[in-house]
Short mmCIF file of C-alpha atoms in Angstrom, two decimals:
data_model
loop_
_atom_site.label_atom_id
_atom_site.label_comp_id
_atom_site.label_asym_id
_atom_site.label_seq_id
_atom_site.Cartn_x
_atom_site.Cartn_y
_atom_site.Cartn_z
CA MET A 1 31.43 30.48 48.55
CA LEU A 2 34.98 31.63 47.98
CA ILE A 3 37.70 29.77 46.09
CA GLN A 4 40.97 30.73 47.75
CA LYS A 5 43.43 28.50 45.88
CA PRO A 6 44.53 30.32 42.71
CA TYR A 7 45.75 27.14 41.04
CA ASP A 8 42.16 25.86 41.16
CA LEU A 9 41.25 28.67 38.79
CA LYS A 10 44.25 28.39 36.49
CA ARG A 11 43.38 24.76 35.82
CA LEU A 12 40.08 25.96 34.36
CA VAL A 13 41.71 28.12 31.68
CA ARG A 14 41.29 26.47 28.28
CA GLY A 15 40.78 29.39 25.91
CA GLY A 16 37.59 27.85 24.56
CA CYS A 17 34.66 25.50 25.15
CA SER A 18 35.05 21.97 26.42
CA PRO A 19 32.31 19.53 27.42
CA ARG A 20 32.64 20.37 31.12
CA VAL A 21 33.97 23.94 31.17
CA LEU A 22 32.88 27.14 29.43
CA ASP A 23 35.97 29.34 29.82
CA LEU A 24 34.90 32.91 29.11
CA PHE A 25 37.93 34.28 30.97
CA GLY A 26 40.32 32.50 28.60
CA LEU A 27 38.28 33.45 25.53
CA HIS A 28 38.70 37.15 26.36
CA ALA A 29 42.45 36.65 26.70
CA ARG A 30 42.48 34.87 23.33
CA PHE A 31 40.20 37.42 21.60
CA PRO A 32 40.89 40.80 23.28
CA ASP A 33 38.29 42.61 21.17
CA LEU A 34 35.54 40.21 22.28
CA LYS A 35 34.62 42.73 24.99
CA ASP A 36 33.58 45.16 22.25
CA SER A 37 31.38 42.70 20.38
CA PRO A 38 27.79 43.92 19.82
CA HIS A 39 26.58 40.33 20.29
CA ARG A 40 27.84 39.41 23.74
CA LEU A 41 26.85 36.29 25.61
CA PHE A 42 26.15 38.31 28.78
CA HIS A 43 25.42 42.00 29.24
CA ASN A 44 27.34 42.08 32.52
CA ASP A 45 31.09 42.33 31.98
CA ARG A 46 31.94 40.21 35.01
CA LEU A 47 29.66 37.39 33.87
CA ASN A 48 31.25 37.67 30.43
CA ARG A 49 34.61 36.73 32.01
CA CYS A 50 33.41 33.93 34.28
CA PHE A 51 33.83 30.16 34.22
CA VAL A 52 30.78 27.91 33.99
CA ILE A 53 31.33 24.28 34.96
CA LYS A 54 29.27 21.10 34.72
CA HIS A 55 29.68 19.54 38.15
CA ASN A 56 28.82 16.09 39.47
CA LEU A 57 27.03 16.50 42.79
CA ARG A 58 28.57 14.68 45.73
CA ARG A 59 26.50 13.49 48.65
CA HIS A 60 27.32 16.40 50.97
CA GLU A 61 26.24 18.85 48.23
CA GLN A 62 22.73 17.43 47.74
CA GLY A 63 21.15 19.97 50.08
CA MET A 64 22.74 22.91 48.27
CA VAL A 65 20.58 22.65 45.15
CA TYR A 66 16.95 22.23 44.13
CA SER A 67 17.54 19.65 41.42
CA ARG A 68 17.10 15.92 40.96
CA ARG A 69 19.85 15.84 38.36
CA ALA A 70 23.21 14.34 39.24
CA ILE A 71 24.99 16.97 37.12
CA VAL A 72 24.51 20.61 38.06
CA THR A 73 26.10 23.85 36.88
CA LYS A 74 28.61 25.88 38.85
CA LEU A 75 29.23 29.58 38.18
CA VAL A 76 32.73 30.79 39.11
CA LEU A 77 33.25 34.59 39.24
CA PRO A 78 36.91 35.69 39.43
CA ILE A 79 37.41 38.49 41.96
CA ASP A 80 39.65 40.32 39.49
CA ARG A 81 38.75 40.35 35.79
CA HIS A 82 42.38 39.95 34.76
CA ASP A 83 44.21 38.28 37.69
CA LEU A 84 43.09 34.78 38.71
CA SER A 85 45.53 34.64 41.62
CA LEU A 86 43.10 36.65 43.76
CA GLY A 87 40.57 33.80 43.79
CA ALA A 88 36.86 33.75 43.00
CA PHE A 89 33.33 33.42 44.31
CA TRP A 90 31.29 30.42 43.19
CA MET A 91 27.70 29.18 43.41
CA PHE A 92 25.43 26.55 41.88
CA LEU A 93 22.95 27.85 39.32
CA GLU A 94 20.40 25.38 40.69
CA SER A 95 20.52 26.71 44.26
CA GLY A 96 17.25 28.14 45.54
CA ASN A 97 18.60 31.59 46.35
CA PHE A 98 20.85 31.90 43.31
CA GLU A 99 19.71 35.31 42.06
CA ALA A 100 19.96 36.93 45.50
CA ARG A 101 23.44 35.48 46.07
CA LEU A 102 24.58 36.62 42.65
CA VAL A 103 23.41 40.17 43.38
CA GLU A 104 25.19 39.99 46.75
CA PHE A 105 28.46 38.88 45.15
CA MET A 106 28.18 41.51 42.43
CA GLY A 107 27.67 44.12 45.14
CA ARG A 108 30.80 42.98 46.95
CA LEU A 109 32.86 43.01 43.77
CA ASP A 110 31.51 46.04 41.92
CA GLY A 111 29.49 48.04 44.44
CA PRO A 112 25.71 48.09 44.95
CA ASP A 113 23.37 48.49 42.01
CA ASP A 114 19.95 50.14 42.17
CA GLU A 115 17.22 47.50 42.00
CA PRO A 116 19.24 45.00 39.88
CA PHE A 117 16.29 42.57 39.78
CA LEU A 118 14.32 45.12 37.76
CA SER A 119 17.04 45.59 35.17
CA GLU A 120 16.11 44.18 31.76
CA GLN A 121 19.75 43.29 31.11
CA PHE A 122 19.96 41.44 34.44
CA ILE A 123 16.83 39.43 33.54
CA GLU A 124 18.30 38.54 30.14
CA ASP A 125 21.56 37.44 31.78
CA MET A 126 19.56 35.21 34.16
CA GLU A 127 17.85 33.65 31.14
CA THR A 128 21.27 32.97 29.59
CA LEU A 129 22.38 31.24 32.79
CA GLN A 130 19.21 29.14 32.73
CA VAL A 131 20.03 27.98 29.19
CA LEU A 132 23.54 27.02 30.32
CA SER A 133 22.06 25.16 33.29
CA ARG A 134 19.74 23.15 31.02
CA SER A 135 22.43 22.31 28.47
CA PRO A 136 23.83 18.80 29.08
CA SER A 137 27.33 19.95 28.16
CA PHE A 138 29.27 22.92 26.77
CA ASP A 139 30.27 21.37 23.46
CA PRO A 140 30.36 24.34 21.07
CA TYR A 141 27.98 22.83 18.52
CA LEU A 142 25.47 21.94 21.20
CA LEU A 143 25.62 25.46 22.65
CA HIS A 144 24.93 26.86 19.19
CA VAL A 145 21.70 24.82 19.14
CA GLN A 146 20.76 25.80 22.71
CA PHE A 147 21.00 29.50 21.81
CA GLY A 148 19.55 29.05 18.33
CA GLY A 149 17.14 31.96 18.66
CA ARG A 150 19.81 34.49 19.63
CA ARG A 151 22.53 36.19 17.65
CA ILE A 152 25.73 35.62 19.65
CA ASP A 153 29.30 36.25 18.55
CA PRO A 154 30.47 32.77 17.38
CA ARG A 155 33.80 33.21 19.17
CA TYR A 156 32.01 32.50 22.46
CA PHE A 157 31.48 28.96 21.16
CA SER A 158 35.07 28.34 20.05
CA LEU A 159 37.08 25.23 20.78
CA ASN A 160 40.54 25.84 22.18
CA GLU A 161 43.15 26.40 19.48
CA ALA A 162 44.74 22.94 19.73
CA ASP A 163 41.39 21.17 19.37
CA GLU A 164 40.34 23.47 16.53
CA THR A 165 43.48 22.52 14.59
CA LYS A 166 42.90 18.79 15.18
CA LEU A 167 39.22 19.00 14.24
CA ARG A 168 39.97 20.96 11.06
CA ALA A 169 42.46 18.29 9.97
CA PHE A 170 39.94 15.54 10.76
CA VAL A 171 37.17 17.27 8.77
CA PHE A 172 39.40 17.74 5.72
CA ASP A 173 40.55 14.10 5.90
CA HIS A 174 36.95 12.93 6.22
CA MET A 175 35.83 15.02 3.25
CA SER A 176 38.78 13.67 1.26
CA GLU A 177 37.63 10.12 1.98
CA ILE A 178 34.13 11.01 0.78
CA GLY A 179 35.61 12.65 -2.32
CA GLU A 180 37.76 9.63 -3.13
CA LEU A 181 34.75 7.34 -2.94
CA ALA A 182 32.59 9.64 -5.05
CA LEU A 183 35.10 11.00 -7.55
CA GLY A 184 38.11 8.72 -7.54
CA ARG A 185 41.48 9.44 -5.97
CA ALA A 186 42.90 11.53 -8.81
CA SER A 187 40.35 14.33 -8.69
CA ALA A 188 39.13 13.99 -5.11
CA SER A 189 41.66 15.94 -3.09
CA SER A 190 41.22 19.44 -4.45
CA LYS A 191 37.44 19.17 -4.90
CA SER A 192 36.79 17.70 -1.45
CA HIS A 193 38.99 20.33 0.20
CA ARG A 194 37.11 23.06 -1.65
CA LEU A 195 33.78 21.57 -0.54
CA ALA A 196 34.95 21.34 3.08
CA LYS A 197 36.16 24.93 3.00
CA VAL A 198 32.93 26.20 1.45
CA LEU A 199 30.73 24.27 3.88
CA PHE A 200 32.61 24.71 7.12
CA GLU A 201 34.82 27.80 6.86
CA ASP A 202 33.80 30.32 4.16
CA THR A 203 30.45 31.10 5.74
CA ARG A 204 29.86 34.22 3.60
CA SER A 205 31.24 33.08 0.26
CA LEU A 206 29.37 33.41 -3.03
CA THR A 207 30.11 29.75 -3.78
CA ARG A 208 28.34 28.76 -0.58
CA ASP A 209 25.22 30.70 -1.61
CA GLN A 210 25.34 29.15 -5.07
CA LEU A 211 25.53 25.68 -3.50
CA ARG A 212 22.53 26.43 -1.28
CA LEU A 213 20.49 27.66 -4.24
CA ALA A 214 21.44 24.59 -6.28
CA LEU A 215 20.18 22.41 -3.43
CA LYS A 216 16.94 24.46 -3.26
CA MET A 217 17.28 24.97 0.49
CA SER A 218 16.30 28.03 2.52
CA PRO A 219 19.14 29.89 4.29
CA ALA A 220 18.00 28.66 7.73
CA GLU A 221 17.57 25.07 6.54
CA PHE A 222 20.98 25.07 4.86
CA GLU A 223 22.78 26.57 7.87
CA ASP A 224 21.12 24.12 10.28
CA GLY A 225 22.17 21.24 8.04
CA VAL A 226 25.77 22.42 7.74
CA HIS A 227 25.99 23.03 11.47
CA GLY A 228 24.54 19.59 12.19
CA TRP A 229 27.01 17.98 9.79
CA LYS A 230 29.98 19.68 11.38
CA GLY A 231 28.61 18.78 14.83
CA ILE A 232 28.43 15.13 13.81
CA LEU A 233 32.04 15.25 12.65
CA TYR A 234 33.03 16.88 15.94
CA TYR A 235 31.47 14.02 17.92
CA ILE A 236 32.93 11.35 15.64
CA TRP A 237 36.33 12.99 16.10
CA SER A 238 35.74 13.00 19.88
CA ALA A 239 34.80 9.31 19.89
CA GLY A 240 38.45 8.22 19.77
CA GLU A 241 39.23 10.10 22.97
CA ILE A 242 36.00 8.87 24.58
CA SER A 243 36.90 5.28 23.72
CA GLY A 244 40.32 5.59 25.35
CA GLY A 245 38.81 7.20 28.44
CA LEU A 246 36.20 4.45 28.75
CA THR A 247 38.86 1.74 28.47
CA THR A 248 40.78 3.33 31.36
CA LEU A 249 37.63 3.83 33.43
CA LEU A 250 36.41 0.24 33.00
CA SER A 251 39.85 -1.04 33.98
CA ASP A 252 39.77 1.16 37.11
CA LEU A 253 36.28 -0.12 37.96
CA ALA A 254 37.54 -3.70 37.73
CA ASP A 255 40.33 -2.84 40.21
CA LEU A 256 37.82 -1.18 42.56
CA GLU A 257 35.59 -4.24 42.31
CA MET A 258 38.45 -6.39 43.60
CA GLU A 259 38.99 -4.00 46.51
CA ASP A 260 35.26 -3.99 47.18
CA ALA A 261 35.22 -7.78 47.63
CA VAL A 262 36.81 -7.49 51.09
CA TYR A 263 33.79 -5.59 52.42
CA ARG A 264 30.86 -7.57 53.81
CA HIS A 265 28.16 -5.59 52.01
CA ARG A 266 30.18 -4.93 48.84
CA PRO A 267 28.89 -1.34 48.66
CA LEU A 268 30.27 -0.60 45.19
CA GLN A 269 28.97 -3.72 43.45
CA PRO A 270 25.48 -2.43 42.45
CA VAL A 271 26.84 0.98 41.47
CA ILE A 272 29.59 -0.48 39.28
CA ALA A 273 27.11 -2.88 37.66
CA GLN A 274 24.78 0.04 36.90
CA MET A 275 27.63 2.07 35.41
CA ARG A 276 28.72 -0.79 33.16
CA ASP A 277 25.17 -1.25 31.88
CA SER A 278 24.76 2.48 31.22
CA ILE A 279 28.12 2.72 29.45
CA ARG A 280 27.24 -0.27 27.27
CA LEU A 281 23.85 1.23 26.34
CA ARG A 282 25.25 4.71 25.67
CA TRP A 283 28.19 3.46 23.63
CA GLY A 284 25.96 1.08 21.68
CA GLU A 285 23.53 3.86 20.77
CA LEU A 286 26.40 6.20 19.89
CA LYS A 287 27.79 3.56 17.52
CA ALA A 288 24.34 3.03 16.01
CA ALA A 289 23.97 6.78 15.39
CA ARG A 290 27.40 6.87 13.75
CA GLU A 291 26.43 3.94 11.52
CA THR A 292 23.27 5.81 10.48
CA TYR A 293 25.42 8.79 9.53
CA HIS A 294 27.80 6.62 7.50
CA ALA A 295 24.82 5.01 5.72
CA VAL A 296 23.48 8.44 4.74
CA VAL A 297 26.96 9.48 3.54
CA ALA A 298 27.25 6.24 1.56
CA ALA A 299 23.96 7.02 -0.20
CA PHE A 300 25.25 10.49 -1.05
CA VAL A 301 28.51 9.03 -2.39
CA LYS A 302 26.66 6.39 -4.41
CA ASP A 303 24.23 8.80 -6.07
CA GLY A 304 26.48 11.86 -6.07
CA ASP A 305 23.67 14.24 -6.94
CA ALA A 306 22.18 17.36 -5.41
CA GLN A 307 19.15 15.51 -4.04
CA SER A 308 21.36 13.11 -2.05
CA MET A 309 23.39 15.96 -0.60
CA CYS A 310 20.19 17.82 0.27
CA LEU A 311 18.94 14.71 2.11
CA LEU A 312 22.22 14.48 4.01
CA LEU A 313 21.97 18.11 5.13
CA ARG A 314 18.30 17.75 6.11
CA ARG A 315 18.98 14.67 8.24
CA ALA A 316 22.15 16.06 9.82
CA PRO A 317 20.50 18.06 12.67
CA ASP A 318 18.57 15.03 13.99
CA MET A 319 21.61 12.77 13.68
CA PHE A 320 23.69 15.41 15.45
CA ARG A 321 21.29 15.50 18.40
CA ALA A 322 21.20 11.69 18.65
CA ILE A 323 24.99 11.43 18.67
CA GLY A 324 25.49 14.51 20.85
CA ASP A 325 23.38 13.31 23.78
CA HIS A 326 25.38 10.11 24.22
CA ALA A 327 28.74 11.68 23.42
CA ALA A 328 28.14 14.44 25.99
CA ALA A 329 27.24 11.95 28.73
CA LEU A 330 30.23 9.70 28.04
CA THR A 331 32.64 12.62 27.73
CA HIS A 332 31.49 14.06 31.06
CA LEU A 333 31.99 10.67 32.70
CA THR A 334 35.52 10.08 31.41
CA SER A 335 36.76 13.66 31.89
CA TYR A 336 35.39 13.86 35.44
CA TRP A 337 36.99 10.52 36.32
CA SER A 338 40.34 11.64 34.89
CA TYR A 339 40.10 14.87 36.88
CA TRP A 340 39.63 13.03 40.18
CA LYS A 341 42.44 10.58 39.44
CA ALA A 342 44.74 13.54 38.84
CA GLN A 343 43.82 14.96 42.27
CA SER A 344 45.13 11.85 44.04
CA ARG A 345 48.78 11.53 44.95
CA LEU A 346 48.45 7.83 44.17
CA GLY A 347 47.17 8.53 40.67
CA ARG A 348 44.01 6.50 41.30
CA VAL A 349 40.64 6.83 43.02
CA SER A 350 40.58 5.08 46.40
CA HIS A 351 37.73 2.85 47.54
CA ASP A 352 36.55 5.48 50.03
CA ASP A 353 36.57 8.20 47.37
CA ALA A 354 34.82 5.87 44.92
CA CYS A 355 31.99 5.39 47.43
CA GLN A 356 31.51 9.16 47.31
CA LEU A 357 31.99 9.66 43.56
CA LEU A 358 30.49 6.66 41.80
CA PRO A 359 26.82 7.07 42.81
CA GLY A 360 26.73 10.55 41.28
CA LEU A 361 28.56 9.39 38.16
CA ALA A 362 26.22 6.40 37.84
CA SER A 363 23.21 8.73 37.98
CA ALA A 364 24.81 11.12 35.49
CA ILE A 365 25.58 8.48 32.87
CA ALA A 366 22.23 6.67 33.17
CA ARG A 367 19.39 7.57 30.86
CA GLU A 368 16.38 8.85 32.80
CA ASP A 369 14.28 5.77 32.00
CA ASP A 370 17.03 3.46 33.30
CA LEU A 371 17.81 5.38 36.50
CA PRO A 372 17.28 3.48 39.79
CA ALA A 373 17.44 5.05 43.21
CA ILE A 374 20.93 5.23 44.75
CA ASP A 375 21.34 3.59 48.18
CA TRP A 376 23.35 6.33 49.90
CA VAL A 377 23.01 4.56 53.27
CA GLY A 378 24.62 1.41 51.94
CA LEU A 379 27.57 3.49 50.78
CA SER A 380 28.13 5.19 54.14
CA PRO A 381 31.36 4.50 56.08
CA VAL A 382 29.35 2.93 58.92
CA ARG A 383 28.06 0.18 56.64
CA ARG A 384 31.39 -0.54 54.90
CA MET A 385 32.52 -3.22 57.38
CA ARG A 386 35.15 -5.67 56.23
CA ALA A 387 34.11 -9.30 55.90
CA GLY A 388 35.36 -11.74 58.48
#
């Protein structure tokens, strides 16, 4: 399919990763020499400048994919590598004829290629797209884990510059708090800042290697632990924004529930109830995972020895995955809801639009074990008859 509205594309430009959008176009504008990196995400230059989007399926899109998931992955290929105003082709990665359509689009844009299906680079690029399809979100720390077996230029997994600045400040403040508890306020600031810099920024420093050796950890074990720790801090930092988004969403759901009361069958009632339950479960488990992290940090602060820090780093990857799953689901929910509110001239989602959007969002936020079947018929316009 063809996107003809250029402003649709410009809204996707972030210059980095976000939970819903992987903006490779913006990353190349931000890092012009990324095209020359020996460790590219894709072999194909056009794919290396695409947008990849996590998309909530709407009812009319169900037949376009072979997937039972409510969230699918959309690939957007700009027609021109440098000018978004010319529009783009797009397709779902989960569509049955995805590879053939991709080859067709590439042929239109770049000319035919001889037997592209037999190309080793094409096959590797398809595998990369499959990894992106399976990933629940495009948070940079989660993507690092998804591609753990490959050497990829880390700039592909960058936050946008504004978020990087905020996260860096949060990490240094957090490490300062840990330092104050462990060392006392007078000596904490400089030491905790040095530790944060060694752990999270100076990835090739001698001090970092000395710390790893003192902890008696292998290079892979140490790097996984540090990455997990920073990922945890990223999600804890994100929790404030998630909380604000959930407050707004729950308020909007209460307003929609009042509108829904005038309909005889109250089509939104079961969907809204399911969403509230899922949000409560997800947020509760996210808070529990955060509390586990704080308990591990407290043990490290209390003991203040190498063994305690080693334990923290060894537990960090599992804690990161536990927090990341719930944070990714809640972030997708709130960001998608905000996006659709912004599309409305009224600044809110109407009852009719909610009947289209909420079933997919309810499925997306639910854990698989808690997921009931959605009654699409009950949400159809024919059934939404007003009471009385």
